PDB file of C-alpha atoms in Angstrom:
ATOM      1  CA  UNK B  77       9.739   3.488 -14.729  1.00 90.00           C
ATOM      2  CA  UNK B  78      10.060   5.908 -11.715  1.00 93.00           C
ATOM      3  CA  UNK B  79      12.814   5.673  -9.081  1.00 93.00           C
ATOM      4  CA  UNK B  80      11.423   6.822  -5.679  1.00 92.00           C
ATOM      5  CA  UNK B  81      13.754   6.492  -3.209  1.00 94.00           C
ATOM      6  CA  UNK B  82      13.369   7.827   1.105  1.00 91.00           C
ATOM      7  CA  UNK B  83       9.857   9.468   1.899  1.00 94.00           C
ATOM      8  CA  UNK B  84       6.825   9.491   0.263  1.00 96.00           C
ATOM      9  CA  UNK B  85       6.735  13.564   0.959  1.00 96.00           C
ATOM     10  CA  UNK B  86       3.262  15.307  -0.234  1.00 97.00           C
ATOM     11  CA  UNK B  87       5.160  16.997  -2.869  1.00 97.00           C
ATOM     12  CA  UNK B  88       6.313  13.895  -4.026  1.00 97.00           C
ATOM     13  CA  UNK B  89       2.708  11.832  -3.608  1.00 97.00           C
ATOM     14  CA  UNK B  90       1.413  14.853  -5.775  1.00 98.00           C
ATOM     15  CA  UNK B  91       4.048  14.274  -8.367  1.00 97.00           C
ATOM     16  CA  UNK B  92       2.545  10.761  -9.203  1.00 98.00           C
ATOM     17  CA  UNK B  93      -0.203   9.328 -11.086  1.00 97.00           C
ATOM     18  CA  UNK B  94      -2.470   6.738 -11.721  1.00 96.00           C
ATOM     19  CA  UNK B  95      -0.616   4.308 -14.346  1.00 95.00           C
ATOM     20  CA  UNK B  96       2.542   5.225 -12.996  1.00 97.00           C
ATOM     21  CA  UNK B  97       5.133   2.491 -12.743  1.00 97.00           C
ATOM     22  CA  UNK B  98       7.874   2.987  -9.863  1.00 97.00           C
ATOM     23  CA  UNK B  99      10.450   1.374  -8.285  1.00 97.00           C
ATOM     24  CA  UNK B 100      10.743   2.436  -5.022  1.00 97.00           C
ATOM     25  CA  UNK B 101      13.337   2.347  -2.499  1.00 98.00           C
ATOM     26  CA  UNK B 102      12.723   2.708   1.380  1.00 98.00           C
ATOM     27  CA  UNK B 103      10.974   2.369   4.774  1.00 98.00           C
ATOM     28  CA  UNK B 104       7.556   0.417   4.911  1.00 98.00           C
ATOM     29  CA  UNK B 105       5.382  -1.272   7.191  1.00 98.00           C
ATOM     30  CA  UNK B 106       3.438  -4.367   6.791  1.00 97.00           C
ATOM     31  CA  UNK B 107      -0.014  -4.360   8.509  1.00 97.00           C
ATOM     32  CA  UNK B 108      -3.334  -6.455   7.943  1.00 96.00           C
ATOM     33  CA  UNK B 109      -6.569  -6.064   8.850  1.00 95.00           C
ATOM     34  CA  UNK B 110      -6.198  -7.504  12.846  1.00 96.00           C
ATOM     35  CA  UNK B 111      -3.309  -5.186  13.075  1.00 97.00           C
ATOM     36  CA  UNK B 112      -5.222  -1.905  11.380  1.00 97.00           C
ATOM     37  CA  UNK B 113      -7.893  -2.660  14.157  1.00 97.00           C
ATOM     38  CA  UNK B 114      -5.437  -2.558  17.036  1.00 98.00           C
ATOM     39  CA  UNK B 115      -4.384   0.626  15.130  1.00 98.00           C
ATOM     40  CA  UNK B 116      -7.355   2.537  14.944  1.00 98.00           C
ATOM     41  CA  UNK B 117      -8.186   1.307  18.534  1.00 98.00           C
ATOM     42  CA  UNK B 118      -5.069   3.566  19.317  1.00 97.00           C
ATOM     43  CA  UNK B 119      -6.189   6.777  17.503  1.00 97.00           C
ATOM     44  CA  UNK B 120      -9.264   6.319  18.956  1.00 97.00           C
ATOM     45  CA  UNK B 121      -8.156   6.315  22.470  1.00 97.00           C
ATOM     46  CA  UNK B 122      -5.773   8.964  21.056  1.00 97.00           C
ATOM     47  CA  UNK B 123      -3.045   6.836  21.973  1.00 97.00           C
ATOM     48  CA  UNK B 124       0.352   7.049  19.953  1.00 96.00           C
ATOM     49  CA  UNK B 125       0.947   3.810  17.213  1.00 97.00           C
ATOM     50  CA  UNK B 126       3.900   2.299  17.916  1.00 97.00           C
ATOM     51  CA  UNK B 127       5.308   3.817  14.506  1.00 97.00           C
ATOM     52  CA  UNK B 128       5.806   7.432  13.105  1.00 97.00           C
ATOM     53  CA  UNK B 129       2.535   7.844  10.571  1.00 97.00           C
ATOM     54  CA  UNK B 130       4.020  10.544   9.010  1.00 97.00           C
ATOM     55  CA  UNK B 131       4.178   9.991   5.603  1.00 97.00           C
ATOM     56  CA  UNK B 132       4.575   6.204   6.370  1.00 98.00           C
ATOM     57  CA  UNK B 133       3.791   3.751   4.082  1.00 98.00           C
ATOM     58  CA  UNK B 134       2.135   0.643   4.925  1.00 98.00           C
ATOM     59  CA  UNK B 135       2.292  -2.671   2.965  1.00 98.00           C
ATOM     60  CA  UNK B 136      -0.962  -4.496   3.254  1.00 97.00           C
ATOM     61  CA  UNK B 137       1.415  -8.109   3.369  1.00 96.00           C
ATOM     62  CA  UNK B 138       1.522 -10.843   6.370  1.00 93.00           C
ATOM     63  CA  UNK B 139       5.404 -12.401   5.281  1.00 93.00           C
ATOM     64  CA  UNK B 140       6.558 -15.939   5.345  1.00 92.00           C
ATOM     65  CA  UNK B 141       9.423 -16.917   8.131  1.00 90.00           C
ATOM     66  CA  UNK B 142      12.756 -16.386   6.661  1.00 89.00           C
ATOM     67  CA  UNK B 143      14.632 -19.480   5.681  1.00 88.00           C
ATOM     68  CA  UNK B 144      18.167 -19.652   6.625  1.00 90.00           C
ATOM     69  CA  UNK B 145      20.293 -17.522   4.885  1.00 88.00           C
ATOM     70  CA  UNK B 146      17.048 -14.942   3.783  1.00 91.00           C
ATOM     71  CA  UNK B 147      15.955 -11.830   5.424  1.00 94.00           C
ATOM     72  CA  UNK B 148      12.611 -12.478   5.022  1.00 95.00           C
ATOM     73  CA  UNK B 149      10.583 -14.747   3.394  1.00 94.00           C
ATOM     74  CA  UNK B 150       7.755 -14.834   0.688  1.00 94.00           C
ATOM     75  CA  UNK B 151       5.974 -11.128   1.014  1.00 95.00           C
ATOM     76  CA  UNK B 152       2.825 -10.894  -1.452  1.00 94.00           C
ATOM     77  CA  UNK B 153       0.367  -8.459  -1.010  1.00 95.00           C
ATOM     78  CA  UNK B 154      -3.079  -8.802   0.656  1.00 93.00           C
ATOM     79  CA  UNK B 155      -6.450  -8.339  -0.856  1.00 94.00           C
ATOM     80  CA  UNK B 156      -6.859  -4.432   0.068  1.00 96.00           C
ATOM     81  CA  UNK B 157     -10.339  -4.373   0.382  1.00 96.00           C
ATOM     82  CA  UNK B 158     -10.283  -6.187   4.225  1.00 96.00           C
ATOM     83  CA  UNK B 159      -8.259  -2.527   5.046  1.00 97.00           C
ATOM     84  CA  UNK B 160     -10.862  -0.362   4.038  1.00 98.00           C
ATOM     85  CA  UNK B 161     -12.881   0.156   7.026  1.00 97.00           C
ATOM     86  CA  UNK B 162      -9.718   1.285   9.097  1.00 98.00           C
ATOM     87  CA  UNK B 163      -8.066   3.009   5.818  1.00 98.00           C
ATOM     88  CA  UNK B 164      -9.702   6.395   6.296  1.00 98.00           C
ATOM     89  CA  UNK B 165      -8.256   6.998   9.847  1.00 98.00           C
ATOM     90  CA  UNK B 166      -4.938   5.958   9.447  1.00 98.00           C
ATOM     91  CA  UNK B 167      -4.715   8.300   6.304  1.00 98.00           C
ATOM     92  CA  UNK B 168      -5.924  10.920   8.411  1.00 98.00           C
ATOM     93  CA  UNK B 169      -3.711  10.127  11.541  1.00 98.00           C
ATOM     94  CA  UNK B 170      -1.156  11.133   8.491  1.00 98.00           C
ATOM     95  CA  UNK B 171       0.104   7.914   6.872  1.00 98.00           C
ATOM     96  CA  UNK B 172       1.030   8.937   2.968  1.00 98.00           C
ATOM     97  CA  UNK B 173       0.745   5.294   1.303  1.00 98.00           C
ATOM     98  CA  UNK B 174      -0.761   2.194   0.774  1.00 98.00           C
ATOM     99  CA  UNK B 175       0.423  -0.924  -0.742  1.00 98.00           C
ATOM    100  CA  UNK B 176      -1.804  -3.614  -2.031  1.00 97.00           C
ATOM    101  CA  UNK B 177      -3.954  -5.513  -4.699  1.00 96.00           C
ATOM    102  CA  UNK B 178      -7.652  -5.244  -5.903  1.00 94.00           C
ATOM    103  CA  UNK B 179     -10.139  -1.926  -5.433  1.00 94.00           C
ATOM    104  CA  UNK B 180     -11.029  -0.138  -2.799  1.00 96.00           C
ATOM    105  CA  UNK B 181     -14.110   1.248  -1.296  1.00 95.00           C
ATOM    106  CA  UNK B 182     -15.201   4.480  -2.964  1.00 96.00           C
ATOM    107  CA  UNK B 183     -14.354   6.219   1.426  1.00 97.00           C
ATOM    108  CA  UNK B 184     -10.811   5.039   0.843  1.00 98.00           C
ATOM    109  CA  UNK B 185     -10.550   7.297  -2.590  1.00 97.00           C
ATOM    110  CA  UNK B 186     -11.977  10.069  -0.716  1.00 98.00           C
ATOM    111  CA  UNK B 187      -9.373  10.128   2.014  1.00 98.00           C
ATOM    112  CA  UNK B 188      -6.357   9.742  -0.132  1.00 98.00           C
ATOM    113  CA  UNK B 189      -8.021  12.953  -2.367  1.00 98.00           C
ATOM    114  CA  UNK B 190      -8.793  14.498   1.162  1.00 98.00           C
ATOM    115  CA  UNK B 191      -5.191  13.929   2.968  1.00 98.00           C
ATOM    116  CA  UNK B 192      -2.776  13.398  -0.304  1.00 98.00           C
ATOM    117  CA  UNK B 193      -2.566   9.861  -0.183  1.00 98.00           C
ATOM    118  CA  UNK B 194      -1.626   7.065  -2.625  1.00 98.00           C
ATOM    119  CA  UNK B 195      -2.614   3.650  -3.430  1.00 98.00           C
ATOM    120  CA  UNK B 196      -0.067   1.489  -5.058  1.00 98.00           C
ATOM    121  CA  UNK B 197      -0.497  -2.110  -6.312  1.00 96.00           C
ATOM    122  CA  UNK B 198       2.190  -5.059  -6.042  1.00 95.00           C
ATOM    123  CA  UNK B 199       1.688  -7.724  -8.119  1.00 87.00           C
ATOM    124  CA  UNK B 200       0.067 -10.804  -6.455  1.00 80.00           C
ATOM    125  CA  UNK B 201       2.302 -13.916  -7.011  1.00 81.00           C
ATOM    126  CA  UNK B 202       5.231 -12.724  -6.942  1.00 84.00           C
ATOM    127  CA  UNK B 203       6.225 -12.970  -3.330  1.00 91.00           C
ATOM    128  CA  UNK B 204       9.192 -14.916  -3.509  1.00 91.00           C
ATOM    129  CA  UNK B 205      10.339 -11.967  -6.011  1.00 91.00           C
ATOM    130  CA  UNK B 206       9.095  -8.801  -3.722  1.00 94.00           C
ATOM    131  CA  UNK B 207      10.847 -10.986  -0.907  1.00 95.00           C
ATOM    132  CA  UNK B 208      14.470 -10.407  -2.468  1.00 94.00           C
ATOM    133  CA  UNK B 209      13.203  -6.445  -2.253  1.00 96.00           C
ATOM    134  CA  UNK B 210      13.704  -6.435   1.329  1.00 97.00           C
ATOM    135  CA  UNK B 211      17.182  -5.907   2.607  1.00 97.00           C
ATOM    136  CA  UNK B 212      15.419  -5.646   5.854  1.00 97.00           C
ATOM    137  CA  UNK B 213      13.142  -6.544   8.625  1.00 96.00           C
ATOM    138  CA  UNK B 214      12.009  -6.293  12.140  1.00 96.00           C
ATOM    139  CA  UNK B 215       8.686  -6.784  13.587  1.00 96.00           C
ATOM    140  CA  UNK B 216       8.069  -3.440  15.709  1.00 97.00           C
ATOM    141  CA  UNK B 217       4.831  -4.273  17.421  1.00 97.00           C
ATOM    142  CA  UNK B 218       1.978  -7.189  18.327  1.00 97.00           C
ATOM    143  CA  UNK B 219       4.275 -10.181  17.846  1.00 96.00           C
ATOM    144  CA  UNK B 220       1.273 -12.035  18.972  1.00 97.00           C
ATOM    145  CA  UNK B 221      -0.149 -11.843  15.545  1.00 96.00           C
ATOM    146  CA  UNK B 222       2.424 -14.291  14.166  1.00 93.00           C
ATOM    147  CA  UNK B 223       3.328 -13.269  10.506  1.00 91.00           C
ATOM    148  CA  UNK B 224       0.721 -10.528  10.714  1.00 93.00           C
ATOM    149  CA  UNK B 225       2.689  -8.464  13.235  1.00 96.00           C
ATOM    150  CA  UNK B 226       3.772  -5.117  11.784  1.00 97.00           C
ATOM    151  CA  UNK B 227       6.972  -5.656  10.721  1.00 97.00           C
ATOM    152  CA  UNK B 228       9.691  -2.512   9.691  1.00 98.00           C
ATOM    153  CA  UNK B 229      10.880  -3.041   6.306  1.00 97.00           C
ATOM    154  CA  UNK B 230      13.456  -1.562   4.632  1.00 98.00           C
ATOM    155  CA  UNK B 231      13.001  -2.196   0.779  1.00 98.00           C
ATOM    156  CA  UNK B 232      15.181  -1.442  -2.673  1.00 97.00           C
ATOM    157  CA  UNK B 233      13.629  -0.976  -5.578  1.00 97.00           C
ATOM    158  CA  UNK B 234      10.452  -2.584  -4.663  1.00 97.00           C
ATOM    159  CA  UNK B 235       8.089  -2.700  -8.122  1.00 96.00           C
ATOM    160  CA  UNK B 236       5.036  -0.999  -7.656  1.00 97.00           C
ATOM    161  CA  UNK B 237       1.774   0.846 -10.091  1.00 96.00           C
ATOM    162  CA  UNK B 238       0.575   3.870  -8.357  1.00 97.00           C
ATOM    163  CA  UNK B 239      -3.740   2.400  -8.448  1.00 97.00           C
ATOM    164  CA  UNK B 240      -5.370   5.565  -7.350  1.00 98.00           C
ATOM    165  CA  UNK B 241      -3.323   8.955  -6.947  1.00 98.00           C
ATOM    166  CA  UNK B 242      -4.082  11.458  -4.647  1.00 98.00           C
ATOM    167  CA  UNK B 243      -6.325  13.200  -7.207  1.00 98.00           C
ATOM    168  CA  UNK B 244      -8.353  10.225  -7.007  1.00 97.00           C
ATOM    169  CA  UNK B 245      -7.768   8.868 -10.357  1.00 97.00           C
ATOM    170  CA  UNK B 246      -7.722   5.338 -10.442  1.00 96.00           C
ATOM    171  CA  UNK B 247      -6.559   3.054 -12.709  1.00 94.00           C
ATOM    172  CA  UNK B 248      -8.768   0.494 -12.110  1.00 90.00           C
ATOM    173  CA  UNK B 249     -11.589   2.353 -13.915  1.00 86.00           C
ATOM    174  CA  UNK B 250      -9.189   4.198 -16.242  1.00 77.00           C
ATOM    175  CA  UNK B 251      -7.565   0.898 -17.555  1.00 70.00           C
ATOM    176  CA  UNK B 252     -10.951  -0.647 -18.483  1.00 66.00           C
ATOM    177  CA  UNK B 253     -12.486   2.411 -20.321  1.00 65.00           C
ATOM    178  CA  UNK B 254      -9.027   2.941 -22.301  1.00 64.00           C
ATOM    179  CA  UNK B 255      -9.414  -0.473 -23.513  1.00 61.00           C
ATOM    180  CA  UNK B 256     -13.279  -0.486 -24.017  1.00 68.00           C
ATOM    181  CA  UNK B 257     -12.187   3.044 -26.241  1.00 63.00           C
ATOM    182  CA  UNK B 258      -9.568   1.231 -27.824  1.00 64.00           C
ATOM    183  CA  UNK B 259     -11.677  -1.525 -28.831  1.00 66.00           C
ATOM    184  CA  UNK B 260     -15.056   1.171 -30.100  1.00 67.00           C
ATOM    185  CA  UNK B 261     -11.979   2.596 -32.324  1.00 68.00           C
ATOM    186  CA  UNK B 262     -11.047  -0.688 -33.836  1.00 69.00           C
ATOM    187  CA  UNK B 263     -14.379  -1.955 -35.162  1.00 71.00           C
ATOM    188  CA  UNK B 264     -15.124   1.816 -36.395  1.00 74.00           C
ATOM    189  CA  UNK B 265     -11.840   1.786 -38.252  1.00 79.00           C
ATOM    190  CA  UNK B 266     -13.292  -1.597 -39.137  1.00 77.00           C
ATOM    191  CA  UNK B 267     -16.088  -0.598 -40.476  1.00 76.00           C
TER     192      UNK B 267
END
């Protein structure tokens, strides 16, 4: 297990790879898809976001009200796959991380190879648990999206697998091939 704590730098995006198990301790935003439209509406126009993309990380996540006494509440990831067609952009417009679960399309891998980015996966489920993460969290822009406004969130050792680095190796294909080996070695040792 990896302790990342502050920016995801390029250096330090470069440093990690897929299979990699981190905790990680920082500033992220939550976004989902009608928010990464408004987004990319913005670069298009060439309009500043209303956050620093500079190795930012966004948390593909749409959180639960807090109950009393909580800073936030349940924050599980999204299905990454409704991100993809804005991914590209905000990669390019310089954001250094995305948070997750499931694949992506094969024009997301390209831009994190092309621009240093990386995909990390939370585990799906376990909002409640990611929730306790948070030590804090303010919605920064389109409050009229309800819980999927993007929301500044500062997080402490927030579990995470690095997916697909920013060589473009991803473990979603390297898990399944490892295991398909392991399994070829088994019944030939078998045999």
């Amino acid at each position: 297990m990896r302790t990342i704590e502050g920016v995801l730098t390029p250096e330090l995006a470069a440093s990690l790879s897929a299979g990699d198990q981190v905790l990680y301790s920082g500033v992220i935003y939550t976004a989902r898809d009608a928010a990464h439209k408004r987004l990319v509406e913005l670069l298009e126009k060439g309009e500043p976001l209303p956050f620093d993309p500079a190795n930012a990380i966004i948390y593909y996540a749409g959180p639960a009200p807090a109950k009393p006494g909580q800073v936030i509440g349940s924050v599980g990831p999204t299905s990454s796959y409704r991100m993809d067609p804005y991914t590209p952009q905000l990669l390019e417009a310089g954001v250094r991380g995305l948070i997750g679960k499931g694949r992506r399309d094969q024009s997301v891998v390209d831009a994190l190879v092309r621009t240093g980015g990386v995909y990390f996966a939370a585990i799906g489920g376990l909002g409640a648990l990611i929730a306790k993460c948070v030590a804090d969290s303010v919605t920064v822009a389109y409050e009229d999206l309800g819980t999927e406004a993007i929301r500044r969130m500062v997080v402490v050792d927030m579990p995470l697998t690095v997916v697909i680095d920013s060589r473009g190796n991803n473990l979603y294909e390297q898990g399944p091939a490892a295991y398909r080996a392991s399994l070829a070695a088994a019944a030939a040792e078998a045999n």
